[in-house]
GROMACS .gro file of N, CA and C in nm:
model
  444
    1UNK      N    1   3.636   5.998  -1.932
    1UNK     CA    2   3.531   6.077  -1.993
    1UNK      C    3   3.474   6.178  -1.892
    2UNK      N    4   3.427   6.131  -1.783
    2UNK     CA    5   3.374   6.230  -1.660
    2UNK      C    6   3.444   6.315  -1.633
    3UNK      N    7   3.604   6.296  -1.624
    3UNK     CA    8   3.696   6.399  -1.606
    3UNK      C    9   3.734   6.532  -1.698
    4UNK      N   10   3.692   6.423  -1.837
    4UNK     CA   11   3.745   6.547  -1.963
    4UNK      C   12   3.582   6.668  -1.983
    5UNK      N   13   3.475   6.607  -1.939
    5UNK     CA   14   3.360   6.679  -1.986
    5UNK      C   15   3.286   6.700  -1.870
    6UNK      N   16   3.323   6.624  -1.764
    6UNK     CA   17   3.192   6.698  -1.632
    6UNK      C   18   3.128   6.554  -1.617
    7UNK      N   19   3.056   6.588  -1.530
    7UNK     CA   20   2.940   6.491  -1.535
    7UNK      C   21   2.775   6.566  -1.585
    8UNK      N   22   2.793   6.656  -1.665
    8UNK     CA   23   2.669   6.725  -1.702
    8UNK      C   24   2.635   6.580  -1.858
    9UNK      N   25   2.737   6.558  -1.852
    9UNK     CA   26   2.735   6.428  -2.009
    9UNK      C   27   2.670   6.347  -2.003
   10UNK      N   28   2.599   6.312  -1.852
   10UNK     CA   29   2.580   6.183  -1.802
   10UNK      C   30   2.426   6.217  -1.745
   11UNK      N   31   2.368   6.326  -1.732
   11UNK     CA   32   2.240   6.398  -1.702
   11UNK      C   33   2.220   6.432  -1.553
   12UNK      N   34   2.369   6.403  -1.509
   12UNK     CA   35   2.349   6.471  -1.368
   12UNK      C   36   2.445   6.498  -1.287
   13UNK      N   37   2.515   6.562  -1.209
   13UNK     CA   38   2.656   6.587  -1.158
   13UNK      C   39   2.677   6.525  -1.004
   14UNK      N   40   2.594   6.478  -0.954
   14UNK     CA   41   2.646   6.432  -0.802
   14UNK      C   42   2.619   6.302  -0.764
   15UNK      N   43   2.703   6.252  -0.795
   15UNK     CA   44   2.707   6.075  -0.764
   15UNK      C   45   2.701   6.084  -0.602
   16UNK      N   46   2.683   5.964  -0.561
   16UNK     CA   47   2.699   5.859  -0.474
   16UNK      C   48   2.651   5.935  -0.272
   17UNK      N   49   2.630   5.909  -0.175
   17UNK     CA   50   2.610   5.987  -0.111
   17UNK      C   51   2.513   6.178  -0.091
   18UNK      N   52   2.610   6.224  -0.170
   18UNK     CA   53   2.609   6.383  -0.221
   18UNK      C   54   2.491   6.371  -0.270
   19UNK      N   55   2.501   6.327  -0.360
   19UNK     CA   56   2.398   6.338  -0.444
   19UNK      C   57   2.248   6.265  -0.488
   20UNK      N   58   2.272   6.172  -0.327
   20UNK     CA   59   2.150   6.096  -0.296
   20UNK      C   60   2.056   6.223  -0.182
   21UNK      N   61   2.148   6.305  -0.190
   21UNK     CA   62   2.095   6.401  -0.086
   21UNK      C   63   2.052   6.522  -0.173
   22UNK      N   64   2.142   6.599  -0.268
   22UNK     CA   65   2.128   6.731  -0.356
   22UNK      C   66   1.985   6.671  -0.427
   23UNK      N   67   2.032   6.540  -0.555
   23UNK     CA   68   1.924   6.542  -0.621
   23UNK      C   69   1.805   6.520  -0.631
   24UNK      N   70   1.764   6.491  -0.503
   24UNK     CA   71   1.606   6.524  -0.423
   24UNK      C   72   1.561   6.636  -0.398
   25UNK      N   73   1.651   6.719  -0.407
   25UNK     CA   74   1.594   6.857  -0.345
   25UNK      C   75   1.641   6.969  -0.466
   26UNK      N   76   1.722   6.909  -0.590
   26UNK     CA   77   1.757   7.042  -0.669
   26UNK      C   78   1.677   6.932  -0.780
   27UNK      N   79   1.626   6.822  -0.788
   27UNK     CA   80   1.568   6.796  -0.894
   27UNK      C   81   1.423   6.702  -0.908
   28UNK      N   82   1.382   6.692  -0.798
   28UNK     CA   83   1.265   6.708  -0.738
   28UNK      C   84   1.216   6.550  -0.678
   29UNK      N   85   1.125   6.573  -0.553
   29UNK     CA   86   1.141   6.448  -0.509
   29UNK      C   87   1.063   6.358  -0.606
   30UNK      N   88   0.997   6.376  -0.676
   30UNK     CA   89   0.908   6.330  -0.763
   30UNK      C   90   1.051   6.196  -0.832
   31UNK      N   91   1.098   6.266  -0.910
   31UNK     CA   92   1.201   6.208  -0.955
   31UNK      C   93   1.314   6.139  -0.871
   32UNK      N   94   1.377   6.171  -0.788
   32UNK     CA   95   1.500   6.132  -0.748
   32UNK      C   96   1.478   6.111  -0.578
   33UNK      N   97   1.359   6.093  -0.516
   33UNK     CA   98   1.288   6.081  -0.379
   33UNK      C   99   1.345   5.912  -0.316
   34UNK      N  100   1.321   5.852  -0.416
   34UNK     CA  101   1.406   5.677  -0.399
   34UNK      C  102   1.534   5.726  -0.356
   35UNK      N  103   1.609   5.789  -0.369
   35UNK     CA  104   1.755   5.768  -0.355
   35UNK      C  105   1.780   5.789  -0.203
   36UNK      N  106   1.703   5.834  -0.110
   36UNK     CA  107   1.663   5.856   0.028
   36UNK      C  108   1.677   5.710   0.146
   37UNK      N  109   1.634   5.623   0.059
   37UNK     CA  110   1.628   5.492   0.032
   37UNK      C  111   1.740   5.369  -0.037
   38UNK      N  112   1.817   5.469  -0.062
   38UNK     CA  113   1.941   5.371  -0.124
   38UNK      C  114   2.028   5.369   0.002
   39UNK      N  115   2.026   5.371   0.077
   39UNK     CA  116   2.106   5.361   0.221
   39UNK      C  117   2.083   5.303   0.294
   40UNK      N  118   2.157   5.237   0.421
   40UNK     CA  119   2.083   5.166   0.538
   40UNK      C  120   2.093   5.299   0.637
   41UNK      N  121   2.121   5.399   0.626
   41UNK     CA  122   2.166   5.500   0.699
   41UNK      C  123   2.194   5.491   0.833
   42UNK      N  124   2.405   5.405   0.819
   42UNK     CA  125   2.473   5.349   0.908
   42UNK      C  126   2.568   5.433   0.961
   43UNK      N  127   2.573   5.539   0.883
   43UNK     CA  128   2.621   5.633   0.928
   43UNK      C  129   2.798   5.677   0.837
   44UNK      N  130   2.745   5.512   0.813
   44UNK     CA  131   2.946   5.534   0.710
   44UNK      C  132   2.962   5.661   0.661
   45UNK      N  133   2.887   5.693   0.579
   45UNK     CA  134   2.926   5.827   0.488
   45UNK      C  135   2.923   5.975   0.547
   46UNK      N  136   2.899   6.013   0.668
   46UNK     CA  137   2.891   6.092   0.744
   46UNK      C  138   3.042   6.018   0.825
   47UNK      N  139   3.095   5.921   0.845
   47UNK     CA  140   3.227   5.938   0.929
   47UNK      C  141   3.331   5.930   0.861
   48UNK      N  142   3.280   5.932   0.689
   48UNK     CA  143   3.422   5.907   0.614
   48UNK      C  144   3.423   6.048   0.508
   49UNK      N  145   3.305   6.157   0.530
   49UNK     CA  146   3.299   6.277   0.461
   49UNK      C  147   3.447   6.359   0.565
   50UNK      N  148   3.510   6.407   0.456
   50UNK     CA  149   3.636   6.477   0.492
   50UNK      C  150   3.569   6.616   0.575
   51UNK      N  151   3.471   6.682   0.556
   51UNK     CA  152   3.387   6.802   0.602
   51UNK      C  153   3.309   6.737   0.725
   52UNK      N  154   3.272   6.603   0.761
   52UNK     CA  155   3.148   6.575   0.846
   52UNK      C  156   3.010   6.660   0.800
   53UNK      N  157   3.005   6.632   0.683
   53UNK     CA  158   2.865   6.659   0.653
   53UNK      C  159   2.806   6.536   0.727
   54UNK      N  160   2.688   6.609   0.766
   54UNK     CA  161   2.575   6.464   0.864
   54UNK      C  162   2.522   6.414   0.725
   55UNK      N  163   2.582   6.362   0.652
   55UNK     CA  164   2.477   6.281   0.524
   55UNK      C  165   2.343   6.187   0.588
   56UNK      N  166   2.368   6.103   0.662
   56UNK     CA  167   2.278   6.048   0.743
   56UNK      C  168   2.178   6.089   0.786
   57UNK      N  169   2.203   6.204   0.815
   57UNK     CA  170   2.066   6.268   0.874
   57UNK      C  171   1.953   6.350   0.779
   58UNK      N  172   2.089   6.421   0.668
   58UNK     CA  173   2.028   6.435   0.595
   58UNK      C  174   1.934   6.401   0.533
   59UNK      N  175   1.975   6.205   0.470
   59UNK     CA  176   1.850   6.139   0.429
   59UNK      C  177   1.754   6.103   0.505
   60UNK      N  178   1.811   6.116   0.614
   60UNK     CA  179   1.637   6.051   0.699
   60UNK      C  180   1.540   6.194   0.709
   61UNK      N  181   1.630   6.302   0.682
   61UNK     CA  182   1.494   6.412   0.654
   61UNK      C  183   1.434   6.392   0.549
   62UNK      N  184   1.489   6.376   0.448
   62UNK     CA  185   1.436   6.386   0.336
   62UNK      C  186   1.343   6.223   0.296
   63UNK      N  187   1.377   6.121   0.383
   63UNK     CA  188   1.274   6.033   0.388
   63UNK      C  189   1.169   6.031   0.481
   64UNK      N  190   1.171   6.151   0.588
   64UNK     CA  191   1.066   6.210   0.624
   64UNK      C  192   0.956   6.268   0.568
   65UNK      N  193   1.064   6.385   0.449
   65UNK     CA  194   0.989   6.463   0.393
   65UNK      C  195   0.902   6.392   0.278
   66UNK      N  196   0.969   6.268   0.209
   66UNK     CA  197   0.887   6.190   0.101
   66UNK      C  198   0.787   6.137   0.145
   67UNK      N  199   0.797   6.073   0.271
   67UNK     CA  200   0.663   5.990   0.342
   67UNK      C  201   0.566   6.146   0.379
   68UNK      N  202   0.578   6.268   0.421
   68UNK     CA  203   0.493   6.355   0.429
   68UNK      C  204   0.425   6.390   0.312
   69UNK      N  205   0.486   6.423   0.179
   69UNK     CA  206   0.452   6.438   0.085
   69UNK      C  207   0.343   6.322   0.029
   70UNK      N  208   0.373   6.210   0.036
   70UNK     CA  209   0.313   6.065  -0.033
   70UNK      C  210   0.178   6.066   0.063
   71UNK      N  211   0.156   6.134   0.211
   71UNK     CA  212   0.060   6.100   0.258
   71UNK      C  213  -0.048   6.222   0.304
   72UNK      N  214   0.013   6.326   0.221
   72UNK     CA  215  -0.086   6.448   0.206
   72UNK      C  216  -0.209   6.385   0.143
   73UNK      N  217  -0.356   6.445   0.216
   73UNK     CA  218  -0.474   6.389   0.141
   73UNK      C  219  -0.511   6.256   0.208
   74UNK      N  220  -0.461   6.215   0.276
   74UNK     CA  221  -0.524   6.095   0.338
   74UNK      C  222  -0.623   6.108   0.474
   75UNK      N  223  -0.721   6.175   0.437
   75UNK     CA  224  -0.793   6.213   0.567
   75UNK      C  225  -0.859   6.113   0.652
   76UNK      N  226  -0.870   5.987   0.582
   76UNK     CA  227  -0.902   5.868   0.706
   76UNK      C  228  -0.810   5.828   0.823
   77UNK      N  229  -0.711   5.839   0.759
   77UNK     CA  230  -0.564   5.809   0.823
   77UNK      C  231  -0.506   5.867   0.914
   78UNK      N  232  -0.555   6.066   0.878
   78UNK     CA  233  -0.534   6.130   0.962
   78UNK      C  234  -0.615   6.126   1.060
   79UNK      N  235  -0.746   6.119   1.057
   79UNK     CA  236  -0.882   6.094   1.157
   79UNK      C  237  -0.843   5.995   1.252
   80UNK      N  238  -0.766   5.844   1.175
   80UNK     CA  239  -0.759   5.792   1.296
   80UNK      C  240  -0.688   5.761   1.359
   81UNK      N  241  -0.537   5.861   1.351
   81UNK     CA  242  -0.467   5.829   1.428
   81UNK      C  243  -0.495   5.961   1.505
   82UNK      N  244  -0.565   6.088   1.489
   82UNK     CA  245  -0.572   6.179   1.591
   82UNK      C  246  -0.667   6.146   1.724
   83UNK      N  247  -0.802   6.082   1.647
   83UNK     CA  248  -0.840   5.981   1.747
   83UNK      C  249  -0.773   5.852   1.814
   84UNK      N  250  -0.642   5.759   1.781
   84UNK     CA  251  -0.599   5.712   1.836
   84UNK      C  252  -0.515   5.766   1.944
   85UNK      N  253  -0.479   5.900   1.920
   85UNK     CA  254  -0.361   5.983   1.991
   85UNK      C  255  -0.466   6.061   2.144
   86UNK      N  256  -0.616   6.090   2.091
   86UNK     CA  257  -0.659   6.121   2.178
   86UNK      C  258  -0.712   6.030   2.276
   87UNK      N  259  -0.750   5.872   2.241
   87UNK     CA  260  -0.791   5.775   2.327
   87UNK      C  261  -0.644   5.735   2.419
   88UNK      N  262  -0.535   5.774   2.396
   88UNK     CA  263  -0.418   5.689   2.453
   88UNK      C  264  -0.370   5.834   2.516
   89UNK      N  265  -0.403   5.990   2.492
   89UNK     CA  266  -0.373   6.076   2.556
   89UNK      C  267  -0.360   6.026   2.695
   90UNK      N  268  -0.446   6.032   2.821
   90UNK     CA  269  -0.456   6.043   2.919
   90UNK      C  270  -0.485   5.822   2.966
   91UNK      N  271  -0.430   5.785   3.089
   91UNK     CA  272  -0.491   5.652   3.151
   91UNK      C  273  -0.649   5.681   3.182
   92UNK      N  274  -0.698   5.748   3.222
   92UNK     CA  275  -0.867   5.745   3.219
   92UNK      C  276  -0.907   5.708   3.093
   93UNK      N  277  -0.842   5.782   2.964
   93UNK     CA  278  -0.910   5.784   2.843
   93UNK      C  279  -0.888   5.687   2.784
   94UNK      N  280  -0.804   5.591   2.818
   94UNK     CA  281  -0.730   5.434   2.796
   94UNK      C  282  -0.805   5.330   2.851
   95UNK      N  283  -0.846   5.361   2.989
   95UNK     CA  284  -0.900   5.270   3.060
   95UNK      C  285  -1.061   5.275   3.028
   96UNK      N  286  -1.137   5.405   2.969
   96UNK     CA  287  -1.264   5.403   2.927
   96UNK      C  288  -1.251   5.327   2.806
   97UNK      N  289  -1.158   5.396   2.732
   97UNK     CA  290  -1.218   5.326   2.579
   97UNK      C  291  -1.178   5.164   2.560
   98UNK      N  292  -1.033   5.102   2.657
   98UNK     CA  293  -1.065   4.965   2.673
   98UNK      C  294  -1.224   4.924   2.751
   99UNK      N  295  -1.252   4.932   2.828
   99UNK     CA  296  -1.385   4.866   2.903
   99UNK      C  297  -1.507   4.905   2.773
  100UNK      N  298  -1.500   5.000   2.710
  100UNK     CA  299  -1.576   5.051   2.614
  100UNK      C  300  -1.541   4.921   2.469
  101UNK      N  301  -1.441   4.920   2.452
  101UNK     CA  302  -1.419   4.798   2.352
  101UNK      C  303  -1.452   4.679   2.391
  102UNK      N  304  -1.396   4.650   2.513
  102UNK     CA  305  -1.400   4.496   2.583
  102UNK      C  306  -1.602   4.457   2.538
  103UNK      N  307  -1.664   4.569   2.604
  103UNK     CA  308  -1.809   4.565   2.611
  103UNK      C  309  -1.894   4.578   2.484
  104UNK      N  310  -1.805   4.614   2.382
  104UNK     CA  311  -1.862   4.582   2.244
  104UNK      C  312  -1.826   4.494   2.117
  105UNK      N  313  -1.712   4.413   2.204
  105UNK     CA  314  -1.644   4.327   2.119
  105UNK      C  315  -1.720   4.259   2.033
  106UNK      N  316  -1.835   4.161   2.137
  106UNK     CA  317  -1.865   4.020   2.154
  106UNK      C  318  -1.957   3.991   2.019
  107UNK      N  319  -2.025   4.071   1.932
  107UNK     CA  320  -2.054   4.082   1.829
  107UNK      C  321  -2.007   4.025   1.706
  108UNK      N  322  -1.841   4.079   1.717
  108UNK     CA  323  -1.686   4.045   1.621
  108UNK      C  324  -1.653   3.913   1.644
  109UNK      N  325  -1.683   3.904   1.791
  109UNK     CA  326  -1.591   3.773   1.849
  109UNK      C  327  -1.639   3.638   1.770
  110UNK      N  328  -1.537   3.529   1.759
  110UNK     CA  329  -1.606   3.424   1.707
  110UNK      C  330  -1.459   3.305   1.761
  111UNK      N  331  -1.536   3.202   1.811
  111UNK     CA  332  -1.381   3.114   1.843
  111UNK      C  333  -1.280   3.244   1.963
  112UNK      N  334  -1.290   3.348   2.042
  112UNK     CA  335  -1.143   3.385   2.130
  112UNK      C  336  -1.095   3.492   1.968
  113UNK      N  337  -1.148   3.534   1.843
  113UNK     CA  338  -1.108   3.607   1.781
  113UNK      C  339  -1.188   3.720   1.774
  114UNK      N  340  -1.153   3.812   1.709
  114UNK     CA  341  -1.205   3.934   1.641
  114UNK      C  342  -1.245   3.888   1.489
  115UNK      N  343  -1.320   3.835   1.465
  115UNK     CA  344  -1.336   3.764   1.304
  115UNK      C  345  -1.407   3.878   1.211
  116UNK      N  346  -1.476   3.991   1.277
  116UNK     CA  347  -1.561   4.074   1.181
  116UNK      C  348  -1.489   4.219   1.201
  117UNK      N  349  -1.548   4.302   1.091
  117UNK     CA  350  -1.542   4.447   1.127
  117UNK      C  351  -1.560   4.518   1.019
  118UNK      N  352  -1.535   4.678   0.992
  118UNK     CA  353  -1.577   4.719   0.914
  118UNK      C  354  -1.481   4.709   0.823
  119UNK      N  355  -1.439   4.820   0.699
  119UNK     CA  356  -1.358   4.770   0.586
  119UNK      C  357  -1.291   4.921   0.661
  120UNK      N  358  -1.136   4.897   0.672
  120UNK     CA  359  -1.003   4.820   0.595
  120UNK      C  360  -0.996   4.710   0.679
  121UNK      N  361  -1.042   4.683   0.852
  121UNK     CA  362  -1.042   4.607   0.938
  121UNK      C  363  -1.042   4.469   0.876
  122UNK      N  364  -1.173   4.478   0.776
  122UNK     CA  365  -1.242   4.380   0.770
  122UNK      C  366  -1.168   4.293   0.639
  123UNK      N  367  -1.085   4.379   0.575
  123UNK     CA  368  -0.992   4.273   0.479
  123UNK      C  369  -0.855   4.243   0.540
  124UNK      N  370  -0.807   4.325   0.636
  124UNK     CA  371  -0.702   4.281   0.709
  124UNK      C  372  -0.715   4.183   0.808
  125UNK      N  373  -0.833   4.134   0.824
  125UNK     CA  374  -0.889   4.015   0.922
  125UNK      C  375  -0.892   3.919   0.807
  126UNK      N  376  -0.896   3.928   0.674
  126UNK     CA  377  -0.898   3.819   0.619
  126UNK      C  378  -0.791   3.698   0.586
  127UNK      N  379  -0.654   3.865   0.635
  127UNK     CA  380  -0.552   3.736   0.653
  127UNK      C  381  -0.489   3.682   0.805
  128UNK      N  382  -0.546   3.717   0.890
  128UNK     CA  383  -0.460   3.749   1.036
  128UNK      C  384  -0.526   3.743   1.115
  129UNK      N  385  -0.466   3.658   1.232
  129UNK     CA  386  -0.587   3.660   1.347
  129UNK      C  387  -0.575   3.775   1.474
  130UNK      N  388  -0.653   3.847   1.505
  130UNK     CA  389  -0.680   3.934   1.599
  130UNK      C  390  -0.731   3.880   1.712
  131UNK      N  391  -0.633   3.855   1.841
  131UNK     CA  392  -0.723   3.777   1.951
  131UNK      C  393  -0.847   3.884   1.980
  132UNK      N  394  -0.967   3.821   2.032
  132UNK     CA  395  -1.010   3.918   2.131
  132UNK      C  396  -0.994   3.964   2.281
  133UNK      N  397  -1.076   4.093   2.298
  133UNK     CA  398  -0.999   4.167   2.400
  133UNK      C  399  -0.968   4.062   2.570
  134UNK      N  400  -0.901   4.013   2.650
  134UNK     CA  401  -0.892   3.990   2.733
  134UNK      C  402  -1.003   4.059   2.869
  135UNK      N  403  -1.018   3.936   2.943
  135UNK     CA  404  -1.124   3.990   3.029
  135UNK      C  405  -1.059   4.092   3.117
  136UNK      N  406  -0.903   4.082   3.154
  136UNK     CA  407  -0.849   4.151   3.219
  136UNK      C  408  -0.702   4.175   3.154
  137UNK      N  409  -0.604   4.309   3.180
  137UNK     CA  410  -0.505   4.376   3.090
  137UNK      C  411  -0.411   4.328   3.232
  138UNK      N  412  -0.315   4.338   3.193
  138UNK     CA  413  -0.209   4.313   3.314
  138UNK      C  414  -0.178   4.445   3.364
  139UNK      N  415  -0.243   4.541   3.366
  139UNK     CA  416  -0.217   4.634   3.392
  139UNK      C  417  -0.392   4.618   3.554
  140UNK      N  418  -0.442   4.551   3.492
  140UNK     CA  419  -0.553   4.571   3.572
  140UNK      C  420  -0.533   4.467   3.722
  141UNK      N  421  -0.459   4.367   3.605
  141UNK     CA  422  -0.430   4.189   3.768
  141UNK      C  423  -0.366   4.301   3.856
  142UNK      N  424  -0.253   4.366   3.771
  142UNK     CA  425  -0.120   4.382   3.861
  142UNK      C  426  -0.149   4.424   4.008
  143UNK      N  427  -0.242   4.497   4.040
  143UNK     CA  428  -0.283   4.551   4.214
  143UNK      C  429  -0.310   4.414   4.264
  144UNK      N  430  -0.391   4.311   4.213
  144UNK     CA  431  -0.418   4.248   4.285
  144UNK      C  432  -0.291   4.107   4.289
  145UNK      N  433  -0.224   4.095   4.241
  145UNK     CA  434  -0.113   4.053   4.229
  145UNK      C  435   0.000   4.073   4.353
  146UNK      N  436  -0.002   4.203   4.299
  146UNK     CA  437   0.113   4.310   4.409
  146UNK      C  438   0.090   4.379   4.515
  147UNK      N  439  -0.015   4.300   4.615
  147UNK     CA  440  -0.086   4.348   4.733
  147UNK      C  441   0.041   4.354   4.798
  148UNK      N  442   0.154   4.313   4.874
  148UNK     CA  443   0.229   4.357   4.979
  148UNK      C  444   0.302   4.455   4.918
   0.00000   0.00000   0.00000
């Protein structure tokens, strides 16, 4: 049947690979954005394409591009990972805002945990334990450790 009429019979023309890649992008990710996702992207189909199309890479753009799309509008998310990106920028700005945490833990703390906090913290503490902060980071023993 596919042979005598196309695959237009069937509501779409590019099976398998090909067309985990085309029909995201000629028929919108809305619709066909999962198929990005039908892969372990091992690379098979990129070493057995007669052309070396990078299929592989292909989908991991385009499961780039779905996770960009899905997380437009999330301005908490963005807030805090630009503030996470700026506290871990520089070791000063690492080493303030740990001593800065360590020194405001003790509030949260309950039992050696982090038991409180605000909300999303504070329902993701409801299933999971968060130690609290250590008096010292191994980053801090290590000089005194590695005196010779």
């Amino acid at each position: 049947m596919f042979r005598n009429i196309g695959g237009h019979a069937y509501g779409w023309v590019y099976p398998g690979p090909i067309g985990a890649v085309l029909s995201p992008r000629l028929q919108g990710m809305d619709k066909y954005g999962e198929l990005a996702y039908a892969t372990t992207l091992c690379a098979a189909c990129t070493s057995t394409c007669p052309v070396k199309i990078p299929i592989h890479d292909m989908l991991y753009a385009l499961r780039n591009d779905k996770v960009e799309l899905e997380n437009k509008g999330e301005l908490a998310e963005d807030i805090a990972y630009k503030g996470w990106s700026a506290t871990f920028a520089t070791a000063n700005r690492y080493r303030f805002s740990v001593r800065m945490a360590r020194r405001f833990q003790f509030p949260l703390v309950k039992q050696g945990k982090i038991a409180y906090g605000p909300p999303p913290i504070s329902e993701w503490l409801k299933y999971r334990d968060m130690p609290a902060l250590p008096d010292k980071f191994f980053h801090e023993m290590w000089p005194e450790v590695n005196k010779d």
